[in-house]
XYZ file of C-alpha atoms in Angstrom:
577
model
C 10.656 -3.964 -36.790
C 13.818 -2.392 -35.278
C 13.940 -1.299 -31.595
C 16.031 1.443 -33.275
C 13.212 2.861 -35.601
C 10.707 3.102 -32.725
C 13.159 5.001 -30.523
C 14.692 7.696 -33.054
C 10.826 8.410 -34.033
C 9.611 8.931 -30.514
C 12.743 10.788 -29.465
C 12.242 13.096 -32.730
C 8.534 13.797 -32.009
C 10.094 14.494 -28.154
C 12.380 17.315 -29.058
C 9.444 18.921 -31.551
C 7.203 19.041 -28.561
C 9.419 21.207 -26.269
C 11.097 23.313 -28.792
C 8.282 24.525 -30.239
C 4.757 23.471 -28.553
C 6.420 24.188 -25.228
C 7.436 27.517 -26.210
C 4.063 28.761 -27.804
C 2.508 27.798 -24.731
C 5.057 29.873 -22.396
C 4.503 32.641 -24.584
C 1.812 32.648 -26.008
C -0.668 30.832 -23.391
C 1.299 31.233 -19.959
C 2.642 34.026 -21.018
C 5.625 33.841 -18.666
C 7.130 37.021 -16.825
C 10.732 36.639 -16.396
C 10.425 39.700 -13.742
C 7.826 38.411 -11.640
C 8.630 37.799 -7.864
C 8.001 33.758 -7.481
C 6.752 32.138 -4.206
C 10.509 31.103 -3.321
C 11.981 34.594 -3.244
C 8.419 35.726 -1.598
C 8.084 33.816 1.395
C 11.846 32.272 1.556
C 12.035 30.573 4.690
C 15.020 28.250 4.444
C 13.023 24.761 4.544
C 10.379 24.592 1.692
C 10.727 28.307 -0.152
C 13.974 27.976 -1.491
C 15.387 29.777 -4.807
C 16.805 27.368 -6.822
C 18.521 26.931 -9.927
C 16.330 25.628 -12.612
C 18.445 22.639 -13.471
C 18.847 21.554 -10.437
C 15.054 21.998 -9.503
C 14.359 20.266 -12.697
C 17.218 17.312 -11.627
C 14.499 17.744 -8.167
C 11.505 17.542 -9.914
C 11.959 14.939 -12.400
C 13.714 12.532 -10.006
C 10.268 13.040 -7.935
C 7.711 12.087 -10.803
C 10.023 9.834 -12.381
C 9.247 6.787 -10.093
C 8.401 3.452 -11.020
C 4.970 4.005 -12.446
C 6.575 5.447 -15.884
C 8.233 1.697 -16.041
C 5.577 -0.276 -14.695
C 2.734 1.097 -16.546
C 4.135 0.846 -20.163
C 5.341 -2.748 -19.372
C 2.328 -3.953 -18.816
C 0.242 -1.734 -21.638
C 2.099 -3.895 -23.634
C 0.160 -6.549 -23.435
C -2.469 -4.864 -26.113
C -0.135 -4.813 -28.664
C 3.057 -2.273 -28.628
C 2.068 0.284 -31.144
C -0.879 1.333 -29.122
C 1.578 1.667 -26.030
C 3.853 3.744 -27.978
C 1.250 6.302 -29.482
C -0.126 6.928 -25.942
C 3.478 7.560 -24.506
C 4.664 10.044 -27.429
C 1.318 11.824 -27.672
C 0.016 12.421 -24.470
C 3.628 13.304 -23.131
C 3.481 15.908 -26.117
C -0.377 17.017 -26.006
C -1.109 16.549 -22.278
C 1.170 15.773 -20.069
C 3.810 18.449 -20.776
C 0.951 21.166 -20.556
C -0.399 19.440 -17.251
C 2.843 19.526 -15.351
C 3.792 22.843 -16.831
C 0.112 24.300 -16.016
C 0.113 23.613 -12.459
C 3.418 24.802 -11.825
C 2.638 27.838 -13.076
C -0.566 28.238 -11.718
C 0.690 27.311 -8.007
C 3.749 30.032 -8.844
C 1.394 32.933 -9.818
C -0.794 32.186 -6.189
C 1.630 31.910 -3.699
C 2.762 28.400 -4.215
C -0.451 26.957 -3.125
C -1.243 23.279 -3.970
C -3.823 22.509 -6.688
C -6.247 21.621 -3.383
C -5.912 24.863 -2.312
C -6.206 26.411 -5.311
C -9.823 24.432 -6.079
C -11.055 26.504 -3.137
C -10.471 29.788 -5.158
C -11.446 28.121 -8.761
C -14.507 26.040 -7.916
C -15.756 27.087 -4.240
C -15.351 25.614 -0.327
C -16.881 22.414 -0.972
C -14.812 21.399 -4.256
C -11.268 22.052 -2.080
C -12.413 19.886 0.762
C -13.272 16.997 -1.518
C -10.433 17.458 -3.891
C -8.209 17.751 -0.924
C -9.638 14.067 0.418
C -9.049 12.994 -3.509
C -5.680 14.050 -3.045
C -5.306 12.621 0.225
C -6.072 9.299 -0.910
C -4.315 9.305 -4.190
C -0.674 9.901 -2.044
C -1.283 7.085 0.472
C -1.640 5.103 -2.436
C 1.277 6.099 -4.229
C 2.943 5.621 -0.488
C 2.205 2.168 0.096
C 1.838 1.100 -3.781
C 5.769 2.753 -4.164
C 7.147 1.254 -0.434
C 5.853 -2.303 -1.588
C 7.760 -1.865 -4.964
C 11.271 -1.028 -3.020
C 10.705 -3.466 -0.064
C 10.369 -6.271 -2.922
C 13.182 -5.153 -5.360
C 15.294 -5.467 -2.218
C 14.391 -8.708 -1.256
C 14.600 -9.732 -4.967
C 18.100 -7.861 -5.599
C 19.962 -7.965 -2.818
C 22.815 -6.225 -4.107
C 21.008 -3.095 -4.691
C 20.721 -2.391 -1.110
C 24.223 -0.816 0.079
C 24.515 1.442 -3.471
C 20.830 2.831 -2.458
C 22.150 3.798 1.166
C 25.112 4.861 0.284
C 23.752 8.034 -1.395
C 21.869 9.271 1.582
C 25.197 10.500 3.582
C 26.468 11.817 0.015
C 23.049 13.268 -0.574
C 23.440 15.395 2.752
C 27.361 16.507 2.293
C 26.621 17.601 -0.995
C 23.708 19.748 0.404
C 25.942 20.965 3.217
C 28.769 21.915 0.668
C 26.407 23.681 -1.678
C 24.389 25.865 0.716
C 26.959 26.040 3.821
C 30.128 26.439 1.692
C 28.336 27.510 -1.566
C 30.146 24.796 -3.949
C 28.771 24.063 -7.124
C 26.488 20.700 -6.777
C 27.606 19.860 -10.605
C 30.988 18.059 -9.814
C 29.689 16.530 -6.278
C 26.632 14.643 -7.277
C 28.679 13.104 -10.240
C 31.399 11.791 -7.737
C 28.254 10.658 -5.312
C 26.480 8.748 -8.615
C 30.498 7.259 -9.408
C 31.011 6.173 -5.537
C 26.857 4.004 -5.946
C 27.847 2.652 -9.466
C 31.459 1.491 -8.064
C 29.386 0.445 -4.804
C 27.139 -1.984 -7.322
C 29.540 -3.673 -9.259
C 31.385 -4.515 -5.775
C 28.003 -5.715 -4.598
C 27.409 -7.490 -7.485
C 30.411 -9.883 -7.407
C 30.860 -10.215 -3.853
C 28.479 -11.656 -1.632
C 28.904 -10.112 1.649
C 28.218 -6.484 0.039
C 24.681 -7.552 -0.255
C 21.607 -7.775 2.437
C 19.462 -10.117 1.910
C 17.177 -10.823 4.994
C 15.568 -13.929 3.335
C 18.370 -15.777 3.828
C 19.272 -14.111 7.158
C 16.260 -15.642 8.111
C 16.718 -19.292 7.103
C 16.157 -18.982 3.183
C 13.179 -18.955 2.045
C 11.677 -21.790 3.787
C 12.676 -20.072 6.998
C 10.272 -19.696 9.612
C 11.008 -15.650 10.260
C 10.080 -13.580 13.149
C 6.604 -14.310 14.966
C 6.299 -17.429 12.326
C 5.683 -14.809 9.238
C 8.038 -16.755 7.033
C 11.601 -15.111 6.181
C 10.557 -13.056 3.329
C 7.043 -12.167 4.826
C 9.507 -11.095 7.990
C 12.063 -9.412 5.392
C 9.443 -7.643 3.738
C 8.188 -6.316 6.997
C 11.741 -5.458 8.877
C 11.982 -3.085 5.011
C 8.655 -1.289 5.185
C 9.679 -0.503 8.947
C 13.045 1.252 7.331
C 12.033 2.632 4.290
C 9.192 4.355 6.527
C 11.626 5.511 9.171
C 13.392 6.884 6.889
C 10.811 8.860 4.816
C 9.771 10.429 7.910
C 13.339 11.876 8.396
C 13.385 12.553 4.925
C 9.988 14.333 4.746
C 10.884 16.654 7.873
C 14.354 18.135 7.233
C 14.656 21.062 4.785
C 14.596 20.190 1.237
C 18.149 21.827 0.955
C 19.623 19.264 3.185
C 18.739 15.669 1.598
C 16.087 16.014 -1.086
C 17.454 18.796 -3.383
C 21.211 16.851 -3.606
C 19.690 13.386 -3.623
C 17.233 14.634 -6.288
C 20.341 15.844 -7.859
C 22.114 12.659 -8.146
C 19.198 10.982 -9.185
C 18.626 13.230 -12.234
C 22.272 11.983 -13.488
C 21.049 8.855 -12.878
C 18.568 8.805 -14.821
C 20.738 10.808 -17.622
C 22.929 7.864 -17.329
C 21.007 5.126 -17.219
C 19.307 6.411 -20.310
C 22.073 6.858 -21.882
C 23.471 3.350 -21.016
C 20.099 2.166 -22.251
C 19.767 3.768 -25.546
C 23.211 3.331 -26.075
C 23.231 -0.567 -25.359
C 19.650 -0.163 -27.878
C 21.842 0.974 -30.834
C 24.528 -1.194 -30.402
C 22.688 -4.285 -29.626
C 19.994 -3.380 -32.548
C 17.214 -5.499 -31.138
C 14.534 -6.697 -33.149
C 10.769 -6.240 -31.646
C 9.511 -9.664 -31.172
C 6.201 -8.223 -29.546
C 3.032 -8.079 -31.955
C 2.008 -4.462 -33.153
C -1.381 -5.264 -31.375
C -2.679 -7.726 -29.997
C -6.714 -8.276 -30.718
C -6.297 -12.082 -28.802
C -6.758 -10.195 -24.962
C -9.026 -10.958 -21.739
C -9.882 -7.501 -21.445
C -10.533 -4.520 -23.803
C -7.745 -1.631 -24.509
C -10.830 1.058 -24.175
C -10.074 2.581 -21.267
C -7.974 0.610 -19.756
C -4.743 1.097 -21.686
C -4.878 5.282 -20.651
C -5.187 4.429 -17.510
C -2.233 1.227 -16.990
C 0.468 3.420 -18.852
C -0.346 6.094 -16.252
C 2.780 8.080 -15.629
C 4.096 7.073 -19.003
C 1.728 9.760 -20.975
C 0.191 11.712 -17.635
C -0.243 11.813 -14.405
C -2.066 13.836 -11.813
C 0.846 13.049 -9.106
C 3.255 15.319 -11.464
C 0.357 18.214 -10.851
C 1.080 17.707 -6.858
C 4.716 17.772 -6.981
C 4.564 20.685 -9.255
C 2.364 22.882 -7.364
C 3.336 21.357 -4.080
C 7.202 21.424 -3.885
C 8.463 22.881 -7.257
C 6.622 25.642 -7.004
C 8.072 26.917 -4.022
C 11.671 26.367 -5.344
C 10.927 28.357 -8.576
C 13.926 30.752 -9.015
C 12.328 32.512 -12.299
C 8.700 32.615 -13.919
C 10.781 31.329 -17.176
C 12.406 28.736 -15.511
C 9.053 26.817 -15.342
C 8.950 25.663 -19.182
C 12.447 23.381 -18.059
C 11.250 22.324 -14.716
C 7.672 21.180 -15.800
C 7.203 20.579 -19.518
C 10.513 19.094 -19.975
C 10.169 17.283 -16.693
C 7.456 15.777 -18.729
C 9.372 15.029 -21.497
C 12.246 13.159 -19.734
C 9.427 10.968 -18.245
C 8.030 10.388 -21.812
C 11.771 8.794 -22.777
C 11.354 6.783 -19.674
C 8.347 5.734 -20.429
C 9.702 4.908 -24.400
C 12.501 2.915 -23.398
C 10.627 0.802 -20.638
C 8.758 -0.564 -23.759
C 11.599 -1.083 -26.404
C 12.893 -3.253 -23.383
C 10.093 -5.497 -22.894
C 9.217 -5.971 -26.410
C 12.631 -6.952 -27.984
C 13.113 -9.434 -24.838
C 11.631 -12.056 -25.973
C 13.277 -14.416 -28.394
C 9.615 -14.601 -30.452
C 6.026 -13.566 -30.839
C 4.817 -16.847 -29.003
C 6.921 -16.059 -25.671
C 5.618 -12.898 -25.566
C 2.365 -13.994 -25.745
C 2.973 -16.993 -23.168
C 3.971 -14.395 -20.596
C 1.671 -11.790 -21.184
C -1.233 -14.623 -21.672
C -3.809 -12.159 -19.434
C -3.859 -8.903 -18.237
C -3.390 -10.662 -14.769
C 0.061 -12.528 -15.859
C 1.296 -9.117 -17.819
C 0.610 -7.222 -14.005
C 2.576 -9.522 -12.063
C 5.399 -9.969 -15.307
C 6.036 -6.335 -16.137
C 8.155 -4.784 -13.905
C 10.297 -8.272 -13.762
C 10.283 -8.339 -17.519
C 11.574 -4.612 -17.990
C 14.469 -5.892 -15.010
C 15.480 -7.839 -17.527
C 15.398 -6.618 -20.929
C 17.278 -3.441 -19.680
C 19.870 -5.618 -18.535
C 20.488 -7.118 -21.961
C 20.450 -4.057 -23.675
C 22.863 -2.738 -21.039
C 24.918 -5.820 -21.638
C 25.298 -4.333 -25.246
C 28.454 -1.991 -23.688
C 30.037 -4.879 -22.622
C 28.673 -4.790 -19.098
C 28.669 -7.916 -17.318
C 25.006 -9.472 -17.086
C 24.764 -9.445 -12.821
C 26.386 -5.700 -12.536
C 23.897 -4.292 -15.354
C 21.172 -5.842 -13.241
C 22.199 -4.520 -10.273
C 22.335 -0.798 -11.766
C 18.545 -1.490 -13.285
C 17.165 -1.996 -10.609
C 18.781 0.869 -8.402
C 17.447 3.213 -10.504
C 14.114 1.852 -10.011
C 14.148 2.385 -6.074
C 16.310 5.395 -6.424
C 13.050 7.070 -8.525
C 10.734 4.930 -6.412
C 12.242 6.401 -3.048
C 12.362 9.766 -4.158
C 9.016 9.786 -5.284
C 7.873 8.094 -1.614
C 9.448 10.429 0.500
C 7.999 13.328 -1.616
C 4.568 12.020 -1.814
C 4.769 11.813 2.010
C 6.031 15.265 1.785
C 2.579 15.909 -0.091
C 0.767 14.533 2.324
C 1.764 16.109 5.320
C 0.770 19.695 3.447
C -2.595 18.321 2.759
C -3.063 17.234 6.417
C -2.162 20.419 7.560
C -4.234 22.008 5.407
C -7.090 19.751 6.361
C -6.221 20.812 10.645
C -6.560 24.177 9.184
C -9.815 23.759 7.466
C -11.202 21.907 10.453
C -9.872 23.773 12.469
C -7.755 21.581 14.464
C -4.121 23.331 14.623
C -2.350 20.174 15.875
C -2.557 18.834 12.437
C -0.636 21.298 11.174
C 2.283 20.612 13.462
C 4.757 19.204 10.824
C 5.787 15.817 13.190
C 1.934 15.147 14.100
C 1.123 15.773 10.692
C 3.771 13.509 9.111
C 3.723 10.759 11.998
C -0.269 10.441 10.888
C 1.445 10.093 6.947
C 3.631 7.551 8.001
C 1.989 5.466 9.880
C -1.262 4.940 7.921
C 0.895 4.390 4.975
C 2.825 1.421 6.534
C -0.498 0.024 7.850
C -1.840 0.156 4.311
C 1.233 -1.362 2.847
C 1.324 -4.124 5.789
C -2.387 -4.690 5.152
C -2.746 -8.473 5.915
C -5.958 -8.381 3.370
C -6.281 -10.112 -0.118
C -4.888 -12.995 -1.979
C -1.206 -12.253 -1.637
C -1.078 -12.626 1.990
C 0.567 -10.364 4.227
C 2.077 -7.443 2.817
C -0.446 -7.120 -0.032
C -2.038 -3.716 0.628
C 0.530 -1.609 -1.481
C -0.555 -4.685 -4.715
C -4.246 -5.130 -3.722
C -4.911 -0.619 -4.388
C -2.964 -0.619 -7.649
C -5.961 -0.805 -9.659
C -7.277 2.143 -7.664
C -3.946 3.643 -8.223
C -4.322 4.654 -11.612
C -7.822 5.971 -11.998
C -7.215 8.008 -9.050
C -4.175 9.622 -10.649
C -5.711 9.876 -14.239
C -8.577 11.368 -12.297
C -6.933 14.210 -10.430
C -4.499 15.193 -13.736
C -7.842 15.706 -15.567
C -9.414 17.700 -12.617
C -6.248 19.964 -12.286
C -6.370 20.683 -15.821
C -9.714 21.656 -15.514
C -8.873 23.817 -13.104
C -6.371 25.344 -15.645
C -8.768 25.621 -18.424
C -10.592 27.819 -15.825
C -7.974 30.239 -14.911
C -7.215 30.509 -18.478
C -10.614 31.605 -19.187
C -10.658 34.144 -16.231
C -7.384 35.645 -17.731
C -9.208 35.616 -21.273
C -6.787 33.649 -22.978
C -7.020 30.475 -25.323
C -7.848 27.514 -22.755
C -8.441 24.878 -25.480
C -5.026 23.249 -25.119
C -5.922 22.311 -21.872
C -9.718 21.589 -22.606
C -9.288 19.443 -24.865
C -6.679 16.754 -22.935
C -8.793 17.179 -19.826
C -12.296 16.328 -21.973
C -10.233 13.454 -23.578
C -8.789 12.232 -19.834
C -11.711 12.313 -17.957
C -13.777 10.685 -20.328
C -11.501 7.787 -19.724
C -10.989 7.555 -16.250
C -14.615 8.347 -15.565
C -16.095 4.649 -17.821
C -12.462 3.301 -16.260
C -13.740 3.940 -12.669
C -17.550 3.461 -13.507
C -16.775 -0.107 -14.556
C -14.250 -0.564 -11.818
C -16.642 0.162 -9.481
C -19.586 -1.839 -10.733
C -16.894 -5.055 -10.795
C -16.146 -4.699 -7.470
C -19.600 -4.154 -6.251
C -20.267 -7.668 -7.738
C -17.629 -8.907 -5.335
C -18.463 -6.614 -2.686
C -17.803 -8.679 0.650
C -15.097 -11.008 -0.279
C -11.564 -10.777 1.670
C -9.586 -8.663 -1.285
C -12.181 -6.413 -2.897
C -14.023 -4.711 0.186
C -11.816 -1.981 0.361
C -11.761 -1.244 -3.326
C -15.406 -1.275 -4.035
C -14.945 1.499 -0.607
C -12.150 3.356 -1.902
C -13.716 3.479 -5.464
C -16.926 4.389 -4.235
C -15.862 7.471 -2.401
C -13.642 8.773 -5.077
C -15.734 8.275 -7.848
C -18.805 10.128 -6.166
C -16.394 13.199 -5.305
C -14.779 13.120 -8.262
C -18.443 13.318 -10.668
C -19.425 16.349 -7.804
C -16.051 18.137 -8.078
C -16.483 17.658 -12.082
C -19.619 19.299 -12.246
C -19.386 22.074 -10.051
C -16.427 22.661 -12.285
C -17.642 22.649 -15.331
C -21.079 24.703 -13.599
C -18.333 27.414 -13.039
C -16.024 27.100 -16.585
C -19.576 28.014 -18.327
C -19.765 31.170 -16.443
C -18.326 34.483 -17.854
C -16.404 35.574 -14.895
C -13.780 37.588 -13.907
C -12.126 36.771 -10.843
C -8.905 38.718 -11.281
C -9.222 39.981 -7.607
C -8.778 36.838 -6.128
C -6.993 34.923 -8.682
C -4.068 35.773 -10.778
């Protein structure tokens, strides 16, 4: 079957979704105000309420969600065949994930820009917030250390990626300068900045002192490294240490200054590299050598498959971003359908073209299958795999094979970065939050707050636990990863489906995708738990029989008080809008 075919059909049933299910829901659902006074105009303070314009909060808020999981996921969902892979995407990009992101957002606008923690308290009661909040709290670590071990090894594995990713934090922060100091337009700026990386990776490409690569700084790879870790045990350390350095920067300065313009750039990025992608797809015309499923697997698609594509169809980290930065940067009620649903969207076409990649890569049906020969091999293949099949369908507009390599794999750590230092954003909110519930007010002191973000995330990354060896704690949570984040996108919908009820409107399109996602990740997490248990003691699965545990128990309690207080008639419209 033609890559082609599978494309146009996804990107048709894309472009139905927002013009019309989008808009019923904005009208008819959210009911959208284009008068009403949003959080950023409210409480503008310069740092994290700041009016923005909508497509550069949507270039913001896209660039934040669209991280590696949206690339990872679908590569290795492939493995069960990819028409199941491709139904998942389209649908729950369409059904649930576009009313998920776009739900939040608007329910975080229409309360102050409060997080979806937060917002539990008013929904659901005390308790529910606390526990959601240490749901929450766990899911972002993850997503730190899962996120800072992708970049520190797409570093040390493309070396000429480095200077291009650098390079756009000084352009990142005159083009913020320029547009709020000297009130340019951000437009032509951020196109120059995304010209200057590009030019920046086909230098680095074809010469080799434009790239750093501290393996072979360090001896090669047979080096013995600093404090005998080995060179790229020392490598991958020397990059966590940097990439969490500069997150904590990041993380601390006013959105206006580094993460709004980077964001920026980023969102051309991604325009372009899609469009170098699906451009390089029509002219190369691949064939899919993948089978349409594949019944010959180690483990079954039910649940597993919702919760590996992740990002790809929906994710509960979009509900975070949305109701914990966007929110606040919301210029317009109306501007919400763009920043959230089609935020959504853009992700799906990620999500689409990751798996055209990998499937028309291989030259048959039996080297697919000798690559993705378990669910184990397809893990550890993936991300490599998508690497290079984007390369070859870049290659398609004539783009030499080491430069289109280099440009994959920057925007991977481009989205990855972004969505690191926002997540660590995220979690300095929630620890505040949590100094404010326990009342200890240092918490909320934004440098103790994110210091305590920063440094448990690089000691979970660095964790020296599990079969990989130092550096493994970022690869040994990723199966943790993804229930947690199905989890929390079917909780926040929940809490949706209950504030549509309160405001006596039709709550169904948000029922239904949250009945439909929790019933996965719950057996998903049940069975994950139960698995570990049976290994419970050994080196690598202590801490995710703990992890699981913990969320799974707060998740069923949250779940049920929630769905204790959906079945009451209620009207809360004095505390809740």
């Amino acid at each position: 079957m033609s890559g082609i075919l599978v494309a146009i059909i996804g990107l048709i049933v894309f472009a139905l979704g927002y013009r019309y299910y989008s808009k019923f829901v904005a009208e008819k659902i959210f009911r959208l105000d284009p008068n009403y006074v949003t959080p950023a105009h409210k409480y503008e303070d310069g740092v994290d309420f700041v009016p923005t314009n909508k497509f550069v909060l949507w270039g913001h808020h896209f660039s934040s969600v669209a991280g590696a999981a949206p690339i990872v996921g679908p590569a290795i969902a492939v493995y069960w065949g990819w028409l199941p892979a491709f139904l998942w995407v389209i649908l729950g990009t369409v059904f649930a994930a576009g009313v998920h992101d776009f739900g939040t957002l608007v329910l975080s606008v229409r309360n102050k820009g409060q997080s979806v923690g937060t917002l539990a308290h008013r929904l659901i009661g005390q308790r529910a917030k606390v526990l959601f909040l240490f749901i929450i709290l766990i899911l972002v670590l993850m997503v730190n250390a899962v996120f800072a071990w992708v970049i520190a090894n797409l570093f040390i594995s493309y070396p000429a990626s480095v200077i291009p990713i650098f390079i756009q934090i000084p352009l990142a922060v005159w083009i913020g300068f320029a547009v709020y100091k000297k009130k340019r337009k951000m437009l032509i700026p951020s196109l120059l900045a995304l010209a200057v990386m590009y030019a920046t990776a086909v230098v680095a490409s074809k010469v080799d002192f434009m790239q750093i690569d501290l393996v072979q700084y360090m001896g090669g790879e047979g080096g013995a490294g600093l404090f005998g870790l080995g060179a790229v045990s020392t490598a991958f350390f020397i990059w966590i240490i940097i990439l969490m350095a500069y997150v904590y920067i990041a993380s601390t300065l006013p959105v206006w200054k580094l993460l709004q313009p980077r964001d920026f750039i980023n969102s051309h990025q991604l325009v372009v590299g899609l469009a170098i992608l699906y451009l390089g797809l029509l002219f190369t015309n691949p064939e899919i050598t993948a089978p349409i499923t594949n019944v010959d697997t180690d483990t079954s698609w039910f649940p597993l498959l919702f919760i590996t594509i992740a990002c790809g169809a929906i994710s509960g980290f979009h509900g975070l971003v949305s109701s914990g930065t966007s929110s606040k940067q919301l210029n317009k009620e109306t501007d919400a359908r763009l920043v959230g649903y089609f935020g959504a969207v853009g992700e799906g076409v990620l999500a689409l073209i990751s798996i055209i990649a990998v499937v028309t890569f291989f030259p048959s049906k039996e080297e697919f299958l000798a690559t993705y020969s378990s669910f184990a091999a397809s893990s550890g293949s993936g991300l490599g795999v998508f690497v290079e099949g984007a390369s070859r369908l870049a290659t398609g507009l004539m783009i030499p094979p080491e430069v289109a390599t280099t440009i994959v794999s920057i925007i991977i750590i481009s989205f990855a970065a972004t969505s690191l230092d926002t997540s660590v954003r995220l979690m300095r909110y929630i620890i505040a939050e949590l100094g404010v519930e326990y009342k200890m007010p240092a918490l909320s002191k934004t440098h103790v707050a994110t210091s305590i973000a920063v440094v448990a995330s690089a000691a979970l990354v660095l964790l020296p636990e599990g079969p990989r060896g130092f550096g493994s704690g970022g690869y040994l949570l990723w199966p943790l990863f993804g229930t947690s984040n199905q989890l929390l996108a079917g909780i926040s919908l929940l809490l949706i489906s209950i504030w549509l009820k309160r405001q006596g409107r039709n709550y169904l399109i948000t029922l239904i995708p949250m009945i439909f996602v929790l019933f996965m990740t719950l057996i998903a997490m049940f069975q994950q738990v139960i698995f570990e248990w049976s290994w419970f003691g050994s080196n690598s699965n202590t801490l995710l029989f703990v992890f699981g545990a913990i969320i799974f128990v707060f998740a069923v309690w949250i779940i049920l008080t929630a769905f204790s207080t959906l079945t009451k008639n209620m009207d809360d419209s004095k505390t809740i809008k």
